[in-house]
Amino acid sequence: MIDTPQPLVVGPVTVLTGIDNGRYPHGNSIFVEGSEGTLLVDPSLTTITTGGPPAPPDQVFCSHAHEDHVAGLGRWADAPVLIHEDDLHGVTSLDGLLDIYGFDEAAGRAFRQMVEEEFEFTGRPDATGIADGHVIDLGDVKVDVLHLPGHTRGHAGIHVEASRLVYLADIDLTGFGPYYGDAWSDLEDFERTLERCRDLDAEWFSTFHHKGVVQGRGQFLPLLEAFIAVIERREIELLAYLGEPRTVDDIVSHRFVYRPQIEGDHIDSVEHRSMTQHLVRLERDGQVHQVEPGHYRAG
Ligand SMILES: [Zn+2]
């Protein structure tokens, strides 16, 4: 039996809770109904497995170009696709999607196969890029696009004033913490985005993965602060590890992002991209220096 929790309806917004509460590879898609049209946000693998939203969408918006957020794009071939212009490249083709991760050849090959087989990815060269502040007009319901970069360059959420709901996509408030491990991720953009999230005024805060929907700023803010704190924890742990001179390869093998028992061809790439961003800024700020080329030590 497939575990599909009931959708949550908040005014014109329906949160289509994903299988396993939206744990990867699934996720919680959003369906918005207005007097002049419907919008599906982030067509997840669940929308393929379970038959999708209550009605066919007139338009689809993707929060960013990652495999789990674009799985259903091929299924809604007649619906125009919108995505922030900085991630547009990633939905046009599978090659475009792979560029965003920036994996080496072996990891890229394994990932390509997984995206084709498990996520049924279909490129949408007809997709349209939009900018921060773009309004998707559904008649009596307006959907505002919020550019929230860092996870990817074009990562974006939405605000539906009629439901007092903000959808934060992969600012997912999980214990894993912020993910900035792709070629197109940026740690400091993510930090500025999280700063912006502290000021979000809404009643409902919806995320793509298993934290689901949080009600009220009183619940949202502690979860946001715990999420932000993971970045600081990674940096403090890196500084402690650099009590002895270490190379980047040492840092990658040590595992600051993933637990040591997690396996996958892409793990080294994500550790490398994530932790070199910390390393570069620690060196820039004078907290780390090279005792010889390529050997880093705190102090
Ligand atoms: Zn993502």
PDB file of C-alpha atoms and ligand atoms in Angstrom:
ATOM      1  CA  MET A   1       0.000   0.000   0.000  1.00  0.00           C
ATOM      2  CA  ILE A   2       1.205   3.470  -0.847  1.00  0.00           C
ATOM      3  CA  ASP A   3       1.313   5.848   2.087  1.00  0.00           C
ATOM      4  CA  THR A   4      -0.278   9.035   0.741  1.00  0.00           C
ATOM      5  CA  PRO A   5      -1.326  11.442   3.482  1.00  0.00           C
ATOM      6  CA  GLN A   6      -4.345  13.664   2.893  1.00  0.00           C
ATOM      7  CA  PRO A   7      -3.704  16.876   1.020  1.00  0.00           C
ATOM      8  CA  LEU A   8      -3.841  20.046   3.124  1.00  0.00           C
ATOM      9  CA  VAL A   9      -6.202  22.686   1.785  1.00  0.00           C
ATOM     10  CA  VAL A  10      -5.566  26.326   2.712  1.00  0.00           C
ATOM     11  CA  GLY A  11      -7.963  28.508   0.752  1.00  0.00           C
ATOM     12  CA  PRO A  12      -7.052  28.324  -2.941  1.00  0.00           C
ATOM     13  CA  VAL A  13      -3.871  26.346  -2.172  1.00  0.00           C
ATOM     14  CA  THR A  14      -3.771  22.563  -1.871  1.00  0.00           C
ATOM     15  CA  VAL A  15      -0.570  21.023  -0.568  1.00  0.00           C
ATOM     16  CA  LEU A  16      -0.278  17.642  -2.286  1.00  0.00           C
ATOM     17  CA  THR A  17       1.574  15.812   0.457  1.00  0.00           C
ATOM     18  CA  GLY A  18       4.065  13.399  -1.055  1.00  0.00           C
ATOM     19  CA  ILE A  19       4.469   9.705  -0.438  1.00  0.00           C
ATOM     20  CA  ASP A  20       6.382   9.080   2.807  1.00  0.00           C
ATOM     21  CA  ASN A  21       5.504  12.654   3.823  1.00  0.00           C
ATOM     22  CA  GLY A  22       7.609  13.982   0.985  1.00  0.00           C
ATOM     23  CA  ARG A  23      10.883  12.334   1.888  1.00  0.00           C
ATOM     24  CA  TYR A  24      13.279  12.263  -1.032  1.00  0.00           C
ATOM     25  CA  PRO A  25      12.821  11.089  -3.801  1.00  0.00           C
ATOM     26  CA  HIS A  26       9.250  12.287  -3.214  1.00  0.00           C
ATOM     27  CA  GLY A  27       8.143  15.774  -2.239  1.00  0.00           C
ATOM     28  CA  ASN A  28       5.142  17.979  -1.438  1.00  0.00           C
ATOM     29  CA  SER A  29       3.800  19.696  -4.538  1.00  0.00           C
ATOM     30  CA  ILE A  30       1.513  22.729  -4.433  1.00  0.00           C
ATOM     31  CA  PHE A  31      -1.656  23.228  -6.448  1.00  0.00           C
ATOM     32  CA  VAL A  32      -3.236  26.685  -6.692  1.00  0.00           C
ATOM     33  CA  GLU A  33      -6.701  27.309  -8.078  1.00  0.00           C
ATOM     34  CA  GLY A  34      -7.903  30.755  -9.150  1.00  0.00           C
ATOM     35  CA  SER A  35     -10.906  32.018 -11.078  1.00  0.00           C
ATOM     36  CA  GLU A  36      -8.851  32.222 -14.283  1.00  0.00           C
ATOM     37  CA  GLY A  37      -6.622  29.175 -14.063  1.00  0.00           C
ATOM     38  CA  THR A  38      -4.676  26.624 -12.074  1.00  0.00           C
ATOM     39  CA  LEU A  39      -1.003  26.270 -11.237  1.00  0.00           C
ATOM     40  CA  LEU A  40       1.006  23.226 -10.211  1.00  0.00           C
ATOM     41  CA  VAL A  41       4.220  23.988  -8.341  1.00  0.00           C
ATOM     42  CA  ASP A  42       7.050  21.420  -8.340  1.00  0.00           C
ATOM     43  CA  PRO A  43       5.497  18.322  -9.963  1.00  0.00           C
ATOM     44  CA  SER A  44       6.956  15.633  -7.714  1.00  0.00           C
ATOM     45  CA  LEU A  45       7.399  11.923  -8.288  1.00  0.00           C
ATOM     46  CA  THR A  46       4.260  11.470  -6.172  1.00  0.00           C
ATOM     47  CA  THR A  47       2.207  13.421  -8.727  1.00  0.00           C
ATOM     48  CA  ILE A  48       3.201  10.789 -11.300  1.00  0.00           C
ATOM     49  CA  THR A  49       2.589   7.822  -8.992  1.00  0.00           C
ATOM     50  CA  THR A  50      -0.791   8.844  -7.595  1.00  0.00           C
ATOM     51  CA  GLY A  51      -2.457  10.620 -10.504  1.00  0.00           C
ATOM     52  CA  GLY A  52      -1.414  14.129  -9.622  1.00  0.00           C
ATOM     53  CA  PRO A  53      -3.411  17.220  -8.709  1.00  0.00           C
ATOM     54  CA  PRO A  54      -7.227  17.391  -8.495  1.00  0.00           C
ATOM     55  CA  ALA A  55      -7.416  18.975 -11.983  1.00  0.00           C
ATOM     56  CA  PRO A  56      -4.931  19.285 -14.859  1.00  0.00           C
ATOM     57  CA  PRO A  57      -2.796  22.385 -14.327  1.00  0.00           C
ATOM     58  CA  ASP A  58      -2.944  25.276 -16.787  1.00  0.00           C
ATOM     59  CA  GLN A  59       0.643  26.216 -15.880  1.00  0.00           C
ATOM     60  CA  VAL A  60       3.539  24.623 -14.007  1.00  0.00           C
ATOM     61  CA  PHE A  61       6.097  26.499 -11.900  1.00  0.00           C
ATOM     62  CA  CYS A  62       9.337  24.820 -10.821  1.00  0.00           C
ATOM     63  CA  SER A  63      11.084  26.233  -7.751  1.00  0.00           C
ATOM     64  CA  HIS A  64      14.424  25.129  -9.219  1.00  0.00           C
ATOM     65  CA  ALA A  65      16.042  22.620 -11.529  1.00  0.00           C
ATOM     66  CA  HIS A  66      16.643  19.559  -9.346  1.00  0.00           C
ATOM     67  CA  GLU A  67      15.488  16.090 -10.326  1.00  0.00           C
ATOM     68  CA  ASP A  68      12.860  15.665  -7.592  1.00  0.00           C
ATOM     69  CA  HIS A  69      11.155  19.012  -8.383  1.00  0.00           C
ATOM     70  CA  VAL A  70      10.772  18.479 -12.122  1.00  0.00           C
ATOM     71  CA  ALA A  71       9.792  14.801 -12.257  1.00  0.00           C
ATOM     72  CA  GLY A  72       6.289  15.385 -13.641  1.00  0.00           C
ATOM     73  CA  LEU A  73       7.232  17.908 -16.348  1.00  0.00           C
ATOM     74  CA  GLY A  74       6.779  15.416 -19.172  1.00  0.00           C
ATOM     75  CA  ARG A  75       3.340  14.493 -17.932  1.00  0.00           C
ATOM     76  CA  TRP A  76       1.985  18.032 -18.297  1.00  0.00           C
ATOM     77  CA  ALA A  77       3.391  18.565 -21.767  1.00  0.00           C
ATOM     78  CA  ASP A  78       0.590  20.963 -22.738  1.00  0.00           C
ATOM     79  CA  ALA A  79       1.055  23.258 -19.718  1.00  0.00           C
ATOM     80  CA  PRO A  80       3.539  26.145 -20.038  1.00  0.00           C
ATOM     81  CA  VAL A  81       6.481  25.796 -17.613  1.00  0.00           C
ATOM     82  CA  LEU A  82       7.825  28.740 -15.604  1.00  0.00           C
ATOM     83  CA  ILE A  83      11.065  28.772 -13.631  1.00  0.00           C
ATOM     84  CA  HIS A  84      13.383  31.505 -12.369  1.00  0.00           C
ATOM     85  CA  GLU A  85      15.570  32.651 -15.251  1.00  0.00           C
ATOM     86  CA  ASP A  86      18.798  31.661 -13.440  1.00  0.00           C
ATOM     87  CA  ASP A  87      17.729  27.967 -13.430  1.00  0.00           C
ATOM     88  CA  LEU A  88      16.059  27.931 -16.839  1.00  0.00           C
ATOM     89  CA  HIS A  89      19.004  26.082 -18.402  1.00  0.00           C
ATOM     90  CA  GLY A  90      18.393  23.142 -16.062  1.00  0.00           C
ATOM     91  CA  VAL A  91      14.881  22.278 -17.279  1.00  0.00           C
ATOM     92  CA  THR A  92      15.538  22.611 -20.989  1.00  0.00           C
ATOM     93  CA  SER A  93      17.354  19.274 -21.308  1.00  0.00           C
ATOM     94  CA  LEU A  94      18.978  16.507 -19.317  1.00  0.00           C
ATOM     95  CA  ASP A  95      22.416  17.918 -20.210  1.00  0.00           C
ATOM     96  CA  GLY A  96      21.266  21.270 -18.831  1.00  0.00           C
ATOM     97  CA  LEU A  97      20.092  19.638 -15.611  1.00  0.00           C
ATOM     98  CA  LEU A  98      23.411  17.830 -15.203  1.00  0.00           C
ATOM     99  CA  ASP A  99      25.328  21.124 -15.615  1.00  0.00           C
ATOM    100  CA  ILE A 100      23.726  22.426 -12.412  1.00  0.00           C
ATOM    101  CA  TYR A 101      25.201  19.623 -10.289  1.00  0.00           C
ATOM    102  CA  GLY A 102      28.655  19.824 -11.853  1.00  0.00           C
ATOM    103  CA  PHE A 103      29.524  16.184 -11.098  1.00  0.00           C
ATOM    104  CA  ASP A 104      32.636  14.531 -12.510  1.00  0.00           C
ATOM    105  CA  GLU A 105      32.251  11.995 -15.307  1.00  0.00           C
ATOM    106  CA  ALA A 106      31.600   8.884 -13.180  1.00  0.00           C
ATOM    107  CA  ALA A 107      29.165  10.551 -10.807  1.00  0.00           C
ATOM    108  CA  GLY A 108      27.509  12.340 -13.719  1.00  0.00           C
ATOM    109  CA  ARG A 109      26.945   9.069 -15.588  1.00  0.00           C
ATOM    110  CA  ALA A 110      25.360   7.352 -12.569  1.00  0.00           C
ATOM    111  CA  PHE A 111      23.218  10.390 -11.838  1.00  0.00           C
ATOM    112  CA  ARG A 112      22.039  10.720 -15.448  1.00  0.00           C
ATOM    113  CA  GLN A 113      20.888   7.114 -15.413  1.00  0.00           C
ATOM    114  CA  MET A 114      19.068   7.569 -12.108  1.00  0.00           C
ATOM    115  CA  VAL A 115      17.275  10.719 -13.316  1.00  0.00           C
ATOM    116  CA  GLU A 116      16.170   8.997 -16.519  1.00  0.00           C
ATOM    117  CA  GLU A 117      14.998   5.787 -14.875  1.00  0.00           C
ATOM    118  CA  GLU A 118      13.560   6.897 -11.542  1.00  0.00           C
ATOM    119  CA  PHE A 119      12.396  10.438 -12.291  1.00  0.00           C
ATOM    120  CA  GLU A 120      11.276  10.026 -15.919  1.00  0.00           C
ATOM    121  CA  PHE A 121      12.862  13.420 -16.634  1.00  0.00           C
ATOM    122  CA  THR A 122      11.654  15.117 -19.810  1.00  0.00           C
ATOM    123  CA  GLY A 123      13.415  18.317 -20.873  1.00  0.00           C
ATOM    124  CA  ARG A 124      11.225  21.338 -21.583  1.00  0.00           C
ATOM    125  CA  PRO A 125      13.036  23.583 -24.083  1.00  0.00           C
ATOM    126  CA  ASP A 126       9.828  25.627 -24.235  1.00  0.00           C
ATOM    127  CA  ALA A 127      10.079  26.690 -20.545  1.00  0.00           C
ATOM    128  CA  THR A 128      10.034  30.415 -19.732  1.00  0.00           C
ATOM    129  CA  GLY A 129      12.428  32.145 -17.322  1.00  0.00           C
ATOM    130  CA  ILE A 130      10.975  34.670 -14.892  1.00  0.00           C
ATOM    131  CA  ALA A 131      12.471  37.055 -12.311  1.00  0.00           C
ATOM    132  CA  ASP A 132      12.013  37.881  -8.627  1.00  0.00           C
ATOM    133  CA  GLY A 133       8.706  39.632  -8.061  1.00  0.00           C
ATOM    134  CA  HIS A 134       7.004  38.058 -11.074  1.00  0.00           C
ATOM    135  CA  VAL A 135       3.283  37.648 -10.461  1.00  0.00           C
ATOM    136  CA  ILE A 136       1.492  34.577 -11.802  1.00  0.00           C
ATOM    137  CA  ASP A 137      -2.053  35.823 -12.322  1.00  0.00           C
ATOM    138  CA  LEU A 138      -4.764  33.234 -11.743  1.00  0.00           C
ATOM    139  CA  GLY A 139      -7.609  35.790 -11.728  1.00  0.00           C
ATOM    140  CA  ASP A 140      -8.799  36.259  -8.166  1.00  0.00           C
ATOM    141  CA  VAL A 141      -5.616  34.607  -6.854  1.00  0.00           C
ATOM    142  CA  LYS A 142      -2.135  36.044  -7.420  1.00  0.00           C
ATOM    143  CA  VAL A 143       1.040  34.036  -6.917  1.00  0.00           C
ATOM    144  CA  ASP A 144       4.186  36.080  -6.201  1.00  0.00           C
ATOM    145  CA  VAL A 145       7.562  34.573  -7.082  1.00  0.00           C
ATOM    146  CA  LEU A 146      10.318  35.048  -4.481  1.00  0.00           C
ATOM    147  CA  HIS A 147      13.908  34.522  -5.663  1.00  0.00           C
ATOM    148  CA  LEU A 148      15.662  32.653  -2.843  1.00  0.00           C
ATOM    149  CA  PRO A 149      19.075  31.741  -4.320  1.00  0.00           C
ATOM    150  CA  GLY A 150      21.823  29.640  -2.772  1.00  0.00           C
ATOM    151  CA  HIS A 151      20.540  26.091  -3.036  1.00  0.00           C
ATOM    152  CA  THR A 152      20.744  26.713  -6.774  1.00  0.00           C
ATOM    153  CA  ARG A 153      21.213  30.029  -8.584  1.00  0.00           C
ATOM    154  CA  GLY A 154      17.563  30.320  -9.496  1.00  0.00           C
ATOM    155  CA  HIS A 155      15.969  28.659  -6.460  1.00  0.00           C
ATOM    156  CA  ALA A 156      12.658  30.428  -5.829  1.00  0.00           C
ATOM    157  CA  GLY A 157       9.609  30.131  -3.623  1.00  0.00           C
ATOM    158  CA  ILE A 158       6.123  31.529  -3.936  1.00  0.00           C
ATOM    159  CA  HIS A 159       3.835  33.638  -1.784  1.00  0.00           C
ATOM    160  CA  VAL A 160       0.066  33.259  -2.084  1.00  0.00           C
ATOM    161  CA  GLU A 161      -1.441  36.162  -0.169  1.00  0.00           C
ATOM    162  CA  ALA A 162      -4.978  34.741  -0.485  1.00  0.00           C
ATOM    163  CA  SER A 163      -3.843  31.762   1.639  1.00  0.00           C
ATOM    164  CA  ARG A 164      -1.231  33.643   3.693  1.00  0.00           C
ATOM    165  CA  LEU A 165       1.081  30.852   2.571  1.00  0.00           C
ATOM    166  CA  VAL A 166       4.734  30.865   1.577  1.00  0.00           C
ATOM    167  CA  TYR A 167       6.254  27.879  -0.192  1.00  0.00           C
ATOM    168  CA  LEU A 168       9.972  27.598   0.517  1.00  0.00           C
ATOM    169  CA  ALA A 169      10.832  24.555  -1.635  1.00  0.00           C
ATOM    170  CA  ASP A 170      14.266  23.241  -0.551  1.00  0.00           C
ATOM    171  CA  ILE A 171      14.724  25.648   2.305  1.00  0.00           C
ATOM    172  CA  ASP A 172      13.233  22.529   3.785  1.00  0.00           C
ATOM    173  CA  LEU A 173      13.924  23.078   7.527  1.00  0.00           C
ATOM    174  CA  THR A 174      15.187  19.484   7.927  1.00  0.00           C
ATOM    175  CA  GLY A 175      17.892  18.375  10.348  1.00  0.00           C
ATOM    176  CA  PHE A 176      20.214  17.772   7.385  1.00  0.00           C
ATOM    177  CA  GLY A 177      20.452  21.529   7.014  1.00  0.00           C
ATOM    178  CA  PRO A 178      20.989  23.735   3.975  1.00  0.00           C
ATOM    179  CA  TYR A 179      22.281  21.999   0.852  1.00  0.00           C
ATOM    180  CA  TYR A 180      24.819  24.046  -1.130  1.00  0.00           C
ATOM    181  CA  GLY A 181      26.794  21.203  -2.646  1.00  0.00           C
ATOM    182  CA  ASP A 182      26.302  21.730  -6.389  1.00  0.00           C
ATOM    183  CA  ALA A 183      28.315  23.693  -8.916  1.00  0.00           C
ATOM    184  CA  TRP A 184      25.346  26.085  -9.088  1.00  0.00           C
ATOM    185  CA  SER A 185      24.968  26.366  -5.295  1.00  0.00           C
ATOM    186  CA  ASP A 186      26.372  29.261  -3.301  1.00  0.00           C
ATOM    187  CA  LEU A 187      26.835  29.259   0.463  1.00  0.00           C
ATOM    188  CA  GLU A 188      26.824  33.031   0.937  1.00  0.00           C
ATOM    189  CA  ASP A 189      23.796  33.526  -1.323  1.00  0.00           C
ATOM    190  CA  PHE A 190      22.055  30.874   0.798  1.00  0.00           C
ATOM    191  CA  GLU A 191      22.951  32.766   3.982  1.00  0.00           C
ATOM    192  CA  ARG A 192      21.494  36.010   2.573  1.00  0.00           C
ATOM    193  CA  THR A 193      18.364  34.108   1.535  1.00  0.00           C
ATOM    194  CA  LEU A 194      17.952  32.654   5.045  1.00  0.00           C
ATOM    195  CA  GLU A 195      18.295  36.180   6.431  1.00  0.00           C
ATOM    196  CA  ARG A 196      15.439  37.229   4.140  1.00  0.00           C
ATOM    197  CA  CYS A 197      13.344  34.280   5.351  1.00  0.00           C
ATOM    198  CA  ARG A 198      13.480  35.577   8.934  1.00  0.00           C
ATOM    199  CA  ASP A 199      11.261  38.475   7.819  1.00  0.00           C
ATOM    200  CA  LEU A 200       8.671  36.444   5.918  1.00  0.00           C
ATOM    201  CA  ASP A 201       5.213  37.372   7.097  1.00  0.00           C
ATOM    202  CA  ALA A 202       2.804  34.470   6.581  1.00  0.00           C
ATOM    203  CA  GLU A 203       0.606  32.056   8.466  1.00  0.00           C
ATOM    204  CA  TRP A 204       1.655  28.910   6.587  1.00  0.00           C
ATOM    205  CA  PHE A 205       5.197  27.927   5.658  1.00  0.00           C
ATOM    206  CA  SER A 206       5.310  25.020   3.264  1.00  0.00           C
ATOM    207  CA  THR A 207       8.406  23.001   2.355  1.00  0.00           C
ATOM    208  CA  PHE A 208       9.032  20.362  -0.298  1.00  0.00           C
ATOM    209  CA  HIS A 209      10.281  17.605   1.984  1.00  0.00           C
ATOM    210  CA  HIS A 210       9.186  15.915   5.194  1.00  0.00           C
ATOM    211  CA  LYS A 211       8.872  18.923   7.498  1.00  0.00           C
ATOM    212  CA  GLY A 212       5.832  19.633   5.340  1.00  0.00           C
ATOM    213  CA  VAL A 213       3.735  22.618   6.353  1.00  0.00           C
ATOM    214  CA  VAL A 214       4.426  24.676   9.471  1.00  0.00           C
ATOM    215  CA  GLN A 215       1.759  26.978  10.891  1.00  0.00           C
ATOM    216  CA  GLY A 216       2.595  30.374  12.327  1.00  0.00           C
ATOM    217  CA  ARG A 217       5.864  32.307  12.726  1.00  0.00           C
ATOM    218  CA  GLY A 218       6.046  30.967  16.298  1.00  0.00           C
ATOM    219  CA  GLN A 219       6.706  27.478  14.934  1.00  0.00           C
ATOM    220  CA  PHE A 220       8.543  28.559  11.815  1.00  0.00           C
ATOM    221  CA  LEU A 221      11.253  30.754  13.331  1.00  0.00           C
ATOM    222  CA  PRO A 222      12.794  28.137  15.692  1.00  0.00           C
ATOM    223  CA  LEU A 223      12.902  25.623  12.835  1.00  0.00           C
ATOM    224  CA  LEU A 224      14.531  28.242  10.614  1.00  0.00           C
ATOM    225  CA  GLU A 225      17.127  29.091  13.265  1.00  0.00           C
ATOM    226  CA  ALA A 226      17.970  25.397  13.766  1.00  0.00           C
ATOM    227  CA  PHE A 227      18.329  25.041   9.995  1.00  0.00           C
ATOM    228  CA  ILE A 228      20.644  28.073   9.820  1.00  0.00           C
ATOM    229  CA  ALA A 229      22.683  26.741  12.760  1.00  0.00           C
ATOM    230  CA  VAL A 230      23.738  23.704  10.712  1.00  0.00           C
ATOM    231  CA  ILE A 231      25.880  26.001   8.548  1.00  0.00           C
ATOM    232  CA  GLU A 232      27.677  27.337  11.604  1.00  0.00           C
ATOM    233  CA  ARG A 233      28.106  23.824  13.000  1.00  0.00           C
ATOM    234  CA  ARG A 234      29.785  22.653   9.787  1.00  0.00           C
ATOM    235  CA  GLU A 235      32.141  25.627   9.910  1.00  0.00           C
ATOM    236  CA  ILE A 236      33.036  25.118  13.579  1.00  0.00           C
ATOM    237  CA  GLU A 237      33.658  21.413  12.980  1.00  0.00           C
ATOM    238  CA  LEU A 238      35.864  22.239  10.000  1.00  0.00           C
ATOM    239  CA  LEU A 239      37.896  24.727  12.056  1.00  0.00           C
ATOM    240  CA  ALA A 240      38.370  22.124  14.802  1.00  0.00           C
ATOM    241  CA  TYR A 241      39.467  19.524  12.216  1.00  0.00           C
ATOM    242  CA  LEU A 242      42.017  22.021  10.893  1.00  0.00           C
ATOM    243  CA  GLY A 243      43.793  22.002  14.243  1.00  0.00           C
ATOM    244  CA  GLU A 244      46.207  19.824  12.265  1.00  0.00           C
ATOM    245  CA  PRO A 245      47.227  20.636   8.677  1.00  0.00           C
ATOM    246  CA  ARG A 246      44.818  18.951   6.240  1.00  0.00           C
ATOM    247  CA  THR A 247      44.362  18.796   2.493  1.00  0.00           C
ATOM    248  CA  VAL A 248      41.078  19.247   0.642  1.00  0.00           C
ATOM    249  CA  ASP A 249      41.073  15.472   0.039  1.00  0.00           C
ATOM    250  CA  ASP A 250      41.291  14.945   3.825  1.00  0.00           C
ATOM    251  CA  ILE A 251      38.340  17.286   4.328  1.00  0.00           C
ATOM    252  CA  VAL A 252      36.281  15.482   1.680  1.00  0.00           C
ATOM    253  CA  SER A 253      36.985  12.062   3.240  1.00  0.00           C
ATOM    254  CA  HIS A 254      36.197  13.298   6.744  1.00  0.00           C
ATOM    255  CA  ARG A 255      32.523  13.971   5.818  1.00  0.00           C
ATOM    256  CA  PHE A 256      31.102  17.194   7.218  1.00  0.00           C
ATOM    257  CA  VAL A 257      27.821  17.149   5.261  1.00  0.00           C
ATOM    258  CA  TYR A 258      26.855  13.493   4.960  1.00  0.00           C
ATOM    259  CA  ARG A 259      27.243  10.819   7.605  1.00  0.00           C
ATOM    260  CA  PRO A 260      30.135   8.429   6.895  1.00  0.00           C
ATOM    261  CA  GLN A 261      27.815   5.453   6.243  1.00  0.00           C
ATOM    262  CA  ILE A 262      25.947   7.202   3.395  1.00  0.00           C
ATOM    263  CA  GLU A 263      27.139   5.900   0.042  1.00  0.00           C
ATOM    264  CA  GLY A 264      26.837   7.296  -3.467  1.00  0.00           C
ATOM    265  CA  ASP A 265      28.948   8.347  -6.424  1.00  0.00           C
ATOM    266  CA  HIS A 266      28.056  11.986  -5.899  1.00  0.00           C
ATOM    267  CA  ILE A 267      28.925  12.249  -2.179  1.00  0.00           C
ATOM    268  CA  ASP A 268      32.557  13.292  -2.624  1.00  0.00           C
ATOM    269  CA  SER A 269      31.518  15.968  -5.092  1.00  0.00           C
ATOM    270  CA  VAL A 270      28.969  17.420  -2.666  1.00  0.00           C
ATOM    271  CA  GLU A 271      31.406  17.342   0.284  1.00  0.00           C
ATOM    272  CA  HIS A 272      34.039  19.023  -1.901  1.00  0.00           C
ATOM    273  CA  ARG A 273      31.789  21.782  -3.215  1.00  0.00           C
ATOM    274  CA  SER A 274      30.171  22.448   0.198  1.00  0.00           C
ATOM    275  CA  MET A 275      33.260  22.478   2.363  1.00  0.00           C
ATOM    276  CA  THR A 276      35.634  24.297  -0.006  1.00  0.00           C
ATOM    277  CA  GLN A 277      33.202  27.230   0.174  1.00  0.00           C
ATOM    278  CA  HIS A 278      33.709  27.271   3.953  1.00  0.00           C
ATOM    279  CA  LEU A 279      37.468  26.816   3.517  1.00  0.00           C
ATOM    280  CA  VAL A 280      37.780  29.695   1.046  1.00  0.00           C
ATOM    281  CA  ARG A 281      36.031  32.135   3.338  1.00  0.00           C
ATOM    282  CA  LEU A 282      37.902  31.005   6.451  1.00  0.00           C
ATOM    283  CA  GLU A 283      41.156  31.634   4.579  1.00  0.00           C
ATOM    284  CA  ARG A 284      39.853  34.983   3.278  1.00  0.00           C
ATOM    285  CA  ASP A 285      38.934  35.974   6.851  1.00  0.00           C
ATOM    286  CA  GLY A 286      42.365  34.961   8.172  1.00  0.00           C
ATOM    287  CA  GLN A 287      41.086  32.096  10.327  1.00  0.00           C
ATOM    288  CA  VAL A 288      42.870  29.457   8.229  1.00  0.00           C
ATOM    289  CA  HIS A 289      46.168  29.581   6.363  1.00  0.00           C
ATOM    290  CA  GLN A 290      48.246  27.250   4.233  1.00  0.00           C
ATOM    291  CA  VAL A 291      51.314  25.945   6.052  1.00  0.00           C
ATOM    292  CA  GLU A 292      52.499  24.693   2.669  1.00  0.00           C
ATOM    293  CA  PRO A 293      50.605  24.823  -0.629  1.00  0.00           C
ATOM    294  CA  GLY A 294      47.413  22.787  -0.318  1.00  0.00           C
ATOM    295  CA  HIS A 295      47.786  22.063   3.427  1.00  0.00           C
ATOM    296  CA  TYR A 296      45.385  24.097   5.535  1.00  0.00           C
ATOM    297  CA  ARG A 297      45.577  24.811   9.256  1.00  0.00           C
ATOM    298  CA  ALA A 298      43.462  26.923  11.574  1.00  0.00           C
ATOM    299  CA  GLY A 299      45.061  29.937  13.138  1.00  0.00           C
TER     300      GLY A 299
HETATM  301 ZN    ZN B   1      16.857  20.929  -4.615  1.00  0.00          ZN
END
